[in-house]
């Protein structure tokens, strides 16, 4: 017994020495950031060093109170929610609906007032998971149907970082980072995952009930006697729907049988199942010995049909707004169970939107832009400014406001720091996310490490935000002096350009920001996404799904014939 115990101790010591060596190496080889980080570092290095020490002390003290463990982390990312739709009861009243549970949560949390995301679903999720601008690996666009590409396996996700630090990891809900195997959550650091492969375009816009209601036009709602190309129109029922699996385990499609049609009832069933599974995973993870990382990325409130609708109704009556009230109930159940399990004090919970409203479906969705102009897909503030809250009792100020610029990629670096896992952040690539621990823990804007965002539309930079100023990037050959500048404090809707007033002194400065950003790409060039055969590796692929894949592969091969 003694010999075996001694061997175990020796193994633990060896592991400790190895981890310590990795940490030391990480300190010797710092995280590689974009150019503007170093502009700020040159001015604030001494203060940052002091802040880092204070953060270390705060995190060490927390672990001392938490049996030596770092905090659990729960991420809730809600689809297509504009700024002001959550956490402010007065604005709820203006809309004609209620989100009391999220509003209560916001009173317990800090609002990250200037949280910037990417303009649409996929790039925001990629940025949160990798800490990198999605353009860096060709993931800046959002696809709806079978596409044959996705997040490369060599990207190091937040889940992979936390897993190296001893976290149990689980993901439930939306994913939307590719339809090839290496891109899926269970192959990107999650011990367990249950998620849709595609997104609501397939699941609530293409489905049979939506087609009947003309939510989608000219798919299957017409006499097709003149149609020659049977592969032109998508069939949501033939596409893969929801998959489930564990790391290195079998992956299966669930809740969909051969020949079954996808419709509004199936969509409701899926969303309820995601909620139920999240609660189940919370119970399971809470019962384990390891700290955990649980992601719940719901697919409602997007729900585009009246068919079979049930649940809470609002004065607003909008298709998405009513479902937002249902999601609020579900999140209320999640928050209550966190409390009942005794997890509140030792768990970081982030609740936020992924981009602005899907304005294509306004006003019937019930949502339209409020404070900021534009929505999903736009690079105006309404497309990339979202409600965002972070709660960590005793560590992050309750009912607080942080008005520093934060980009969604900063969560990657900051949550890694909270977990004591930042030594596992890769040093061989550029990481856009910066560590905002000091600003959050001490509720102090002066301790922020970001003052700008370069706003991309797919693979093209379209705007730069710096402090309260925003430049809409001029076209080729156009002078930055005459470009459209906006003061976002004075002009939230970007309607009153102050081009000359700012451009006369700031035009070249903004041009230099972009120039430094592009120059940094020469050292860290953008790469392509991963390509492959859609759905490969799913062991129970349906015959109609296999046929859809074969049609896709023929179309992809056609230009080369």
Coordinates of C-alpha atoms in Angstrom, one line a residue:
X1 CA 0.0 0.0 0.0
X2 CA 2.8 2.4 0.9
X3 CA 4.6 1.8 -2.3
X4 CA 1.5 2.4 -4.4
X5 CA 0.6 5.6 -2.4
X6 CA 4.2 6.8 -2.9
X7 CA 3.9 6.2 -6.6
X8 CA 0.7 8.2 -6.7
X9 CA 2.4 11.1 -4.8
X10 CA 5.4 10.9 -7.2
X11 CA 3.0 11.1 -10.2
X12 CA 1.2 14.1 -8.8
X13 CA 4.5 15.8 -8.1
X14 CA 5.7 15.1 -11.6
X15 CA 2.4 16.6 -13.0
X16 CA 2.8 19.6 -10.7
X17 CA 6.4 20.2 -11.9
X18 CA 5.2 19.8 -15.5
X19 CA 2.4 22.3 -15.1
X20 CA 4.7 24.7 -13.3
X21 CA 7.2 24.5 -16.2
X22 CA 4.4 25.1 -18.7
X23 CA 3.3 28.1 -16.7
X24 CA 6.8 29.5 -16.5
X25 CA 7.2 29.0 -20.3
X26 CA 4.0 30.8 -20.9
X27 CA 5.2 33.7 -18.9
X28 CA 8.4 33.8 -20.9
X29 CA 6.4 33.6 -24.2
X30 CA 3.5 36.0 -23.8
X31 CA 0.2 35.9 -25.6
X32 CA 0.4 37.5 -29.0
X33 CA -2.1 40.3 -29.5
X34 CA -3.1 42.7 -32.2
X35 CA -1.1 45.9 -32.6
X36 CA -3.3 48.3 -30.6
X37 CA -2.8 46.2 -27.4
X38 CA 0.9 47.2 -27.5
X39 CA 0.0 50.9 -28.0
X40 CA -1.9 50.8 -24.7
X41 CA 0.7 48.5 -23.0
X42 CA 3.4 51.1 -23.7
X43 CA 1.4 53.7 -21.8
X44 CA 0.1 51.5 -18.9
X45 CA 2.5 48.7 -18.4
X46 CA 3.4 49.7 -14.8
X47 CA -0.2 50.0 -13.8
X48 CA -1.1 46.7 -15.5
X49 CA 1.6 44.9 -13.6
X50 CA 0.1 46.2 -10.3
X51 CA -3.3 45.2 -11.5
X52 CA -2.2 41.7 -12.4
X53 CA -0.8 41.3 -8.9
X54 CA -4.1 42.5 -7.4
X55 CA -6.1 40.1 -9.6
X56 CA -3.8 37.2 -8.6
X57 CA -4.4 38.0 -5.0
X58 CA -8.2 38.2 -5.4
X59 CA -8.3 34.9 -7.3
X60 CA -6.0 33.2 -4.7
X61 CA -8.3 34.4 -1.9
X62 CA -11.3 33.1 -3.7
X63 CA -9.8 29.7 -4.1
X64 CA -8.9 29.7 -0.5
X65 CA -12.6 30.1 0.3
X66 CA -13.6 27.5 -2.3
X67 CA -11.6 24.5 -1.2
X68 CA -8.7 25.4 -3.5
X69 CA -10.9 25.3 -6.6
X70 CA -11.4 27.9 -9.3
X71 CA -15.0 29.0 -10.1
X72 CA -17.5 27.0 -12.2
X73 CA -18.4 28.9 -15.4
X74 CA -21.8 29.0 -17.1
X75 CA -22.3 30.7 -20.4
X76 CA -25.7 31.6 -21.8
X77 CA -25.6 33.1 -25.3
X78 CA -29.0 34.2 -26.6
X79 CA -29.7 34.6 -30.3
X80 CA -30.4 37.9 -32.0
X81 CA -31.1 40.2 -29.0
X82 CA -30.5 43.9 -29.4
X83 CA -29.2 46.2 -26.7
X84 CA -31.9 47.2 -24.1
X85 CA -34.1 44.1 -24.5
X86 CA -32.9 42.4 -21.3
X87 CA -32.3 43.7 -17.8
X88 CA -34.2 47.0 -18.0
X89 CA -37.8 46.7 -16.9
X90 CA -38.7 50.2 -18.2
X91 CA -37.6 49.2 -21.7
X92 CA -39.5 45.9 -21.4
X93 CA -42.6 48.0 -20.6
X94 CA -42.0 50.1 -23.7
X95 CA -41.9 46.9 -25.8
X96 CA -44.9 45.3 -24.1
X97 CA -43.3 42.2 -22.6
X98 CA -41.6 41.1 -19.4
X99 CA -38.3 39.3 -18.6
X100 CA -38.4 39.4 -14.8
X101 CA -35.9 36.6 -14.2
X102 CA -33.3 38.1 -16.5
X103 CA -34.0 41.5 -15.0
X104 CA -33.4 40.1 -11.5
X105 CA -30.3 38.4 -12.6
X106 CA -29.0 41.8 -14.0
X107 CA -29.5 43.3 -10.6
X108 CA -27.2 40.7 -9.2
X109 CA -24.7 41.0 -12.0
X110 CA -22.5 43.6 -13.7
X111 CA -23.7 44.9 -17.0
X112 CA -21.0 45.1 -19.6
X113 CA -22.4 48.2 -21.2
X114 CA -20.2 48.3 -24.2
X115 CA -20.1 44.7 -25.2
X116 CA -19.3 44.3 -28.9
X117 CA -20.0 41.2 -30.8
X118 CA -19.7 40.2 -34.5
X119 CA -22.6 41.1 -36.8
X120 CA -24.0 37.5 -37.0
X121 CA -24.3 34.2 -35.2
X122 CA -21.3 32.1 -36.4
X123 CA -18.6 34.7 -36.2
X124 CA -19.7 35.8 -32.7
X125 CA -19.6 32.2 -31.5
X126 CA -16.3 31.6 -33.1
X127 CA -14.9 34.7 -31.4
X128 CA -16.1 33.6 -28.0
X129 CA -14.8 30.1 -28.4
X130 CA -11.4 30.9 -29.9
X131 CA -10.6 34.4 -28.6
X132 CA -9.9 35.3 -32.2
X133 CA -11.6 37.4 -34.9
X134 CA -13.4 34.9 -37.1
X135 CA -11.8 36.3 -40.2
X136 CA -8.5 34.8 -39.0
X137 CA -9.7 31.3 -39.9
X138 CA -12.2 32.1 -42.5
X139 CA -15.3 31.8 -40.3
X140 CA -16.7 35.3 -40.7
X141 CA -19.8 34.3 -42.6
X142 CA -23.0 32.6 -41.5
X143 CA -24.3 29.6 -43.5
X144 CA -27.8 28.1 -43.3
X145 CA -27.7 24.8 -45.2
X146 CA -25.2 22.1 -46.1
X147 CA -21.8 23.9 -46.6
X148 CA -19.0 21.4 -46.1
X149 CA -16.7 23.6 -43.9
X150 CA -16.3 24.6 -40.3
X151 CA -14.0 25.5 -37.4
X152 CA -10.6 23.9 -37.9
X153 CA -9.5 21.3 -35.3
X154 CA -6.3 23.2 -34.7
X155 CA -8.2 26.1 -33.2
X156 CA -7.9 26.0 -29.4
X157 CA -11.3 26.6 -27.9
X158 CA -12.1 27.9 -24.4
X159 CA -13.4 24.4 -23.6
X160 CA -10.0 22.9 -24.5
X161 CA -8.2 25.4 -22.3
X162 CA -10.5 24.8 -19.3
X163 CA -10.3 21.1 -19.8
X164 CA -6.5 21.2 -19.5
X165 CA -7.0 23.0 -16.2
X166 CA -9.1 20.1 -14.9
X167 CA -12.6 21.4 -15.8
X168 CA -15.5 19.1 -16.8
X169 CA -17.1 20.6 -19.9
X170 CA -20.6 20.4 -21.5
X171 CA -22.4 22.2 -24.3
X172 CA -26.1 22.2 -25.0
X173 CA -28.1 24.1 -27.7
X174 CA -27.0 26.1 -30.7
X175 CA -23.5 25.6 -32.0
X176 CA -23.4 26.7 -35.7
X177 CA -19.7 26.5 -36.4
X178 CA -19.7 24.0 -39.2
X179 CA -21.3 20.8 -40.5
X180 CA -18.0 18.8 -40.6
X181 CA -17.0 16.5 -37.8
X182 CA -13.9 18.4 -36.6
X183 CA -16.0 21.5 -36.0
X184 CA -18.5 20.0 -33.6
X185 CA -18.5 20.8 -29.9
X186 CA -17.7 17.2 -28.7
X187 CA -14.6 17.4 -31.0
X188 CA -13.7 20.9 -29.8
X189 CA -13.1 20.3 -26.1
X190 CA -16.5 19.4 -24.7
X191 CA -16.8 16.1 -22.7
X192 CA -20.4 16.0 -23.8
X193 CA -22.4 17.9 -26.3
X194 CA -26.0 18.0 -27.7
X195 CA -26.4 20.6 -30.3
X196 CA -28.0 21.4 -33.7
X197 CA -25.6 21.3 -36.6
X198 CA -27.2 24.1 -38.5
X199 CA -29.3 27.0 -37.2
X200 CA -32.8 28.5 -37.2
X201 CA -32.7 29.1 -40.9
X202 CA -33.1 25.4 -41.4
X203 CA -35.1 24.7 -38.2
X204 CA -37.7 27.5 -38.0
X205 CA -37.6 29.3 -41.4
X206 CA -37.3 26.4 -43.9
X207 CA -39.6 24.0 -42.0
X208 CA -42.8 22.7 -43.5
X209 CA -45.1 24.9 -41.3
X210 CA -43.0 28.0 -42.1
X211 CA -43.3 27.2 -45.8
X212 CA -47.1 27.0 -45.6
X213 CA -47.1 30.3 -43.8
X214 CA -44.9 32.0 -46.4
X215 CA -42.1 32.6 -44.0
X216 CA -40.0 31.0 -46.7
X217 CA -41.2 31.6 -50.3
X218 CA -40.9 29.3 -53.3
X219 CA -39.5 26.2 -51.6
X220 CA -42.3 23.7 -51.7
X221 CA -45.4 25.9 -51.9
X222 CA -46.0 25.8 -55.7
X223 CA -46.6 23.5 -58.6
X224 CA -43.1 22.4 -59.6
X225 CA -43.9 21.1 -63.1
X226 CA -41.4 23.6 -64.7
X227 CA -38.6 22.8 -62.1
X228 CA -35.6 21.0 -63.5
X229 CA -33.1 21.3 -60.7
X230 CA -34.4 19.3 -57.8
X231 CA -31.3 20.2 -55.7
X232 CA -31.8 23.9 -55.9
X233 CA -34.2 24.3 -52.9
X234 CA -33.2 23.1 -49.4
X235 CA -35.2 20.5 -47.6
X236 CA -34.9 21.0 -43.8
X237 CA -36.1 17.5 -43.1
X238 CA -33.3 16.0 -45.2
X239 CA -30.6 18.0 -43.5
X240 CA -29.0 16.7 -40.3
X241 CA -30.8 18.2 -37.3
X242 CA -29.5 17.6 -33.7
X243 CA -26.5 15.5 -32.7
X244 CA -25.3 14.1 -29.4
X245 CA -22.0 12.6 -28.3
X246 CA -19.0 12.6 -26.0
X247 CA -15.4 13.2 -26.7
X248 CA -13.9 10.4 -28.7
X249 CA -17.3 8.6 -28.6
X250 CA -20.0 7.8 -31.1
X251 CA -22.0 10.7 -32.5
X252 CA -25.7 10.2 -33.3
X253 CA -28.5 12.2 -34.6
X254 CA -31.3 12.2 -32.1
X255 CA -35.1 12.7 -32.1
X256 CA -35.4 12.3 -35.9
X257 CA -36.4 9.2 -37.7
X258 CA -36.1 8.2 -41.4
X259 CA -38.8 9.7 -43.4
X260 CA -39.9 12.1 -40.6
X261 CA -40.6 15.7 -41.6
X262 CA -39.3 18.7 -39.7
X263 CA -42.0 21.1 -38.6
X264 CA -42.9 23.6 -35.9
X265 CA -43.8 20.8 -33.4
X266 CA -40.3 19.3 -33.9
X267 CA -38.8 22.7 -33.3
X268 CA -40.7 23.1 -30.0
X269 CA -39.7 19.6 -29.0
X270 CA -36.0 20.4 -29.7
X271 CA -36.0 23.6 -27.7
X272 CA -37.7 22.0 -24.7
X273 CA -35.2 19.1 -24.9
X274 CA -32.3 21.6 -24.8
X275 CA -33.7 23.2 -21.7
X276 CA -34.3 19.9 -20.0
X277 CA -30.8 18.6 -20.9
X278 CA -29.2 21.8 -19.6
X279 CA -30.9 21.3 -16.2
X280 CA -29.8 17.7 -16.3
X281 CA -26.2 18.6 -17.1
X282 CA -26.2 21.2 -14.3
X283 CA -27.2 18.5 -11.8
X284 CA -24.6 16.0 -13.1
X285 CA -21.8 18.5 -13.2
X286 CA -22.7 19.9 -9.7
X287 CA -22.4 16.3 -8.4
X288 CA -18.9 15.9 -9.7
X289 CA -15.6 16.8 -8.0
X290 CA -14.2 19.0 -10.7
X291 CA -15.0 22.6 -11.5
X292 CA -17.2 22.7 -14.6
X293 CA -17.9 24.7 -17.7
X294 CA -21.5 24.5 -18.9
X295 CA -22.6 26.3 -22.1
X296 CA -26.3 26.7 -22.8
X297 CA -26.9 28.5 -26.1
X298 CA -30.7 28.5 -26.6
X299 CA -32.3 28.6 -30.1
X300 CA -35.3 30.5 -29.0
X301 CA -36.5 33.3 -29.0
X302 CA -36.3 32.8 -32.8
X303 CA -39.5 31.0 -33.7
X304 CA -41.1 32.1 -37.0
X305 CA -44.4 30.3 -37.2
X306 CA -47.8 30.6 -35.5
X307 CA -48.4 26.8 -36.0
X308 CA -48.9 25.1 -32.7
X309 CA -47.7 28.1 -30.6
X310 CA -48.1 27.7 -26.8
X311 CA -46.6 29.2 -23.7
X312 CA -46.7 32.8 -22.3
X313 CA -48.2 35.6 -24.3
X314 CA -47.2 39.2 -24.2
X315 CA -49.0 42.4 -24.8
X316 CA -46.6 42.8 -27.7
X317 CA -47.7 39.5 -29.2
X318 CA -44.6 39.3 -31.5
X319 CA -43.4 35.8 -32.6
X320 CA -40.0 36.2 -31.0
X321 CA -41.1 38.4 -28.0
X322 CA -43.5 35.7 -26.7
X323 CA -40.8 33.1 -26.9
X324 CA -38.4 35.5 -25.1
X325 CA -40.9 35.4 -22.2
X326 CA -40.7 31.6 -22.3
X327 CA -36.9 31.7 -22.4
X328 CA -37.0 34.0 -19.4
X329 CA -39.0 31.4 -17.5
X330 CA -36.5 28.7 -18.4
X331 CA -33.6 30.9 -17.4
X332 CA -35.4 31.6 -14.1
X333 CA -35.6 27.9 -13.5
X334 CA -31.8 27.6 -14.3
X335 CA -30.9 30.4 -11.9
X336 CA -33.1 28.9 -9.2
X337 CA -31.5 25.5 -9.5
X338 CA -28.0 27.0 -9.4
X339 CA -29.1 28.6 -6.0
X340 CA -30.6 25.3 -4.8
X341 CA -27.5 23.4 -5.6
X342 CA -25.4 25.8 -3.6
X343 CA -23.5 26.9 -6.7
X344 CA -24.2 30.7 -6.8
X345 CA -21.2 31.9 -4.8
X346 CA -18.6 29.8 -6.7
X347 CA -20.0 30.2 -10.2
X348 CA -19.3 32.8 -12.9
X349 CA -22.5 33.2 -15.0
X350 CA -22.4 35.2 -18.3
X351 CA -25.7 36.0 -20.0
X352 CA -25.6 37.9 -23.2
X353 CA -26.9 38.3 -26.8
X354 CA -24.9 37.2 -29.8
X355 CA -25.8 40.1 -32.2
X356 CA -28.6 42.5 -32.9
X357 CA -32.1 41.8 -34.0
X358 CA -33.1 39.8 -37.0
X359 CA -34.6 43.0 -38.6
X360 CA -35.7 41.1 -41.7
X361 CA -38.5 39.7 -39.5
X362 CA -39.4 43.0 -37.8
X363 CA -42.0 44.0 -36.8
X364 CA -43.8 40.7 -36.7
X365 CA -41.0 39.3 -34.5
X366 CA -42.0 42.0 -31.9
X367 CA -38.4 43.3 -31.9
X368 CA -37.1 46.4 -33.7
X369 CA -33.9 48.4 -33.0
X370 CA -34.2 50.6 -29.9
X371 CA -31.2 52.7 -28.9
X372 CA -28.9 51.7 -31.8
X373 CA -29.6 51.6 -35.5
X374 CA -29.5 48.4 -37.5
X375 CA -29.5 44.7 -36.6
X376 CA -28.2 41.3 -37.4
X377 CA -25.7 41.4 -40.3
X378 CA -25.1 45.2 -39.9
X379 CA -21.9 46.8 -38.8
X380 CA -23.9 49.7 -37.2
X381 CA -24.1 49.6 -33.4
X382 CA -27.5 47.9 -33.6
X383 CA -25.8 44.9 -35.2
X384 CA -22.9 44.5 -32.8
X385 CA -24.0 46.0 -29.4
X386 CA -25.8 43.6 -27.1
X387 CA -27.0 43.2 -23.6
X388 CA -24.3 41.4 -21.6
X389 CA -24.2 40.5 -17.9
X390 CA -21.6 38.7 -15.7
X391 CA -22.4 37.5 -12.2
X392 CA -19.8 36.3 -9.6
X393 CA -21.0 37.2 -6.1
X394 CA -18.4 38.6 -3.8
X395 CA -16.0 39.0 -6.7
X396 CA -17.8 41.2 -9.3
X397 CA -19.9 44.1 -8.2
X398 CA -23.6 43.4 -8.2
X399 CA -25.9 45.8 -10.1
X400 CA -22.8 47.5 -11.5
X401 CA -22.0 49.1 -14.8
X402 CA -18.8 48.8 -16.7
X403 CA -18.6 51.2 -19.6
X404 CA -15.3 50.1 -21.0
X405 CA -15.2 48.6 -24.5
X406 CA -15.3 44.8 -24.3
X407 CA -15.3 42.5 -27.3
X408 CA -16.8 39.0 -27.1
X409 CA -13.3 37.6 -27.8
X410 CA -12.2 39.0 -24.4
X411 CA -14.4 36.4 -22.6
X412 CA -12.0 33.8 -23.9
X413 CA -9.0 35.4 -22.2
X414 CA -10.7 36.7 -19.1
X415 CA -12.6 33.5 -18.2
X416 CA -9.3 31.6 -18.7
X417 CA -7.7 33.9 -16.2
X418 CA -10.6 33.5 -13.7
X419 CA -10.1 29.7 -14.1
X420 CA -6.3 29.9 -13.6
X421 CA -6.0 28.4 -17.1
X422 CA -4.5 31.3 -19.0
X423 CA -1.1 29.5 -19.3
X424 CA -2.9 27.2 -21.8
X425 CA -3.8 30.0 -24.2
X426 CA -1.8 29.3 -27.3
X427 CA 1.2 31.4 -28.0
X428 CA 1.8 30.4 -31.6
X429 CA -1.0 32.5 -33.1
X430 CA -2.6 35.9 -32.7
X431 CA -5.2 36.1 -29.9
X432 CA -7.6 39.1 -30.2
X433 CA -9.2 38.7 -26.8
X434 CA -7.6 40.7 -24.0
X435 CA -7.7 40.0 -20.3
X436 CA -10.3 42.2 -18.8
X437 CA -10.1 40.7 -15.3
X438 CA -8.9 43.8 -13.5
X439 CA -11.7 46.0 -15.0
X440 CA -14.4 43.5 -14.0
X441 CA -13.1 42.5 -10.6
X442 CA -12.5 46.1 -9.5
X443 CA -15.3 47.7 -11.5
X444 CA -12.9 50.3 -12.8
X445 CA -12.9 51.5 -16.4
X446 CA -9.3 52.8 -16.1
X447 CA -8.1 49.2 -15.7
X448 CA -9.6 48.1 -19.1
X449 CA -7.2 46.8 -21.7
X450 CA -9.1 47.6 -24.8
X451 CA -10.3 50.9 -26.3
X452 CA -11.1 49.9 -29.8
X453 CA -12.8 47.4 -32.0
X454 CA -12.2 46.7 -35.7
X455 CA -15.6 45.7 -37.1
X456 CA -15.6 43.2 -39.9
X457 CA -18.4 42.1 -42.3
X458 CA -17.4 38.6 -43.2
X459 CA -13.8 39.2 -44.4
X460 CA -13.8 43.0 -44.9
X461 CA -13.2 45.6 -42.2
X462 CA -16.0 48.1 -42.4
X463 CA -15.7 50.3 -39.3
X464 CA -13.4 51.1 -36.5
X465 CA -14.5 52.1 -33.0
X466 CA -12.0 54.0 -30.8
X467 CA -13.1 55.5 -27.5
X468 CA -16.5 57.1 -28.3
X469 CA -15.7 57.7 -31.9
X470 CA -16.6 55.4 -34.9
X471 CA -15.3 55.6 -38.4
X472 CA -17.2 54.1 -41.3
X473 CA -14.2 53.0 -43.4
X474 CA -14.0 54.9 -46.7
X475 CA -13.8 53.0 -50.0
X476 CA -10.6 52.6 -52.0
X477 CA -9.2 56.0 -53.0
X478 CA -11.4 57.9 -50.6
X479 CA -9.8 60.2 -48.1
X480 CA -10.2 59.3 -44.4
X481 CA -10.4 63.0 -43.7
X482 CA -13.8 63.2 -45.4
X483 CA -15.0 59.8 -44.2
X484 CA -18.1 59.4 -42.0
X485 CA -17.3 59.8 -38.3
X486 CA -19.8 59.4 -35.5
X487 CA -19.6 60.4 -31.8
X488 CA -21.5 57.4 -30.3
X489 CA -22.2 59.2 -27.0
X490 CA -24.0 62.0 -28.8
X491 CA -25.3 60.1 -31.8
X492 CA -26.3 56.5 -30.8
X493 CA -28.0 55.9 -34.2
X494 CA -25.1 57.1 -36.3
X495 CA -27.2 59.7 -38.2
X496 CA -25.2 62.9 -37.7
X497 CA -21.7 62.5 -39.1
X498 CA -19.0 64.7 -37.6
X499 CA -16.6 64.0 -40.5
X500 CA -14.7 67.3 -40.7
X501 CA -14.7 67.9 -37.0
X502 CA -13.0 64.5 -36.3
X503 CA -11.4 63.8 -39.6
X504 CA -9.2 66.9 -39.6
X505 CA -7.3 65.6 -36.6
X506 CA -8.3 61.9 -36.4
X507 CA -8.5 60.7 -40.0
X508 CA -4.9 59.7 -40.2
X509 CA -4.9 58.2 -36.7
X510 CA -7.8 55.9 -37.7
X511 CA -6.0 55.1 -40.9
X512 CA -2.9 54.1 -38.9
X513 CA -5.0 51.9 -36.6
X514 CA -6.1 50.0 -39.7
X515 CA -2.6 50.0 -41.1
X516 CA -1.1 48.5 -38.0
X517 CA -3.9 45.9 -37.9
X518 CA -3.2 44.9 -41.5
X519 CA 0.6 44.9 -40.9
X520 CA 0.2 42.5 -38.0
X521 CA -1.6 40.1 -40.4
X522 CA 1.6 39.8 -42.3
X523 CA 3.2 38.1 -39.3
X524 CA 0.0 36.2 -38.5
X525 CA -1.8 35.7 -41.8
X526 CA -5.5 34.7 -42.0
X527 CA -6.1 31.1 -42.9
X528 CA -9.0 29.2 -44.4
X529 CA -11.6 27.2 -42.6
X530 CA -11.5 23.4 -42.5
X531 CA -13.2 21.6 -45.4
X532 CA -14.7 18.1 -45.5
X533 CA -17.6 15.9 -46.1
X534 CA -20.7 17.1 -44.3
X535 CA -22.0 14.9 -41.5
X536 CA -19.2 12.4 -41.8
X537 CA -18.8 10.3 -38.6
X538 CA -22.4 10.3 -37.6
X539 CA -23.2 6.7 -37.2
X540 CA -27.0 6.8 -37.9
X541 CA -27.2 9.1 -40.9
X542 CA -30.6 8.8 -42.5
X543 CA -30.9 7.8 -46.2
X544 CA -32.5 11.1 -47.2
X545 CA -29.6 12.9 -45.5
X546 CA -27.0 10.8 -47.3
X547 CA -28.7 11.7 -50.6
X548 CA -28.6 15.4 -49.7
X549 CA -24.9 15.1 -49.0
X550 CA -24.3 13.3 -52.3
X551 CA -26.1 16.1 -54.1
X552 CA -24.0 18.7 -52.3
X553 CA -20.8 16.9 -53.2
X554 CA -21.8 16.7 -56.9
X555 CA -22.5 20.4 -56.9
X556 CA -19.2 21.2 -55.2
X557 CA -17.3 19.1 -57.7
X558 CA -19.2 20.4 -60.8
X559 CA -16.9 23.5 -61.6
X560 CA -13.9 21.2 -61.8
X561 CA -15.4 18.8 -64.3

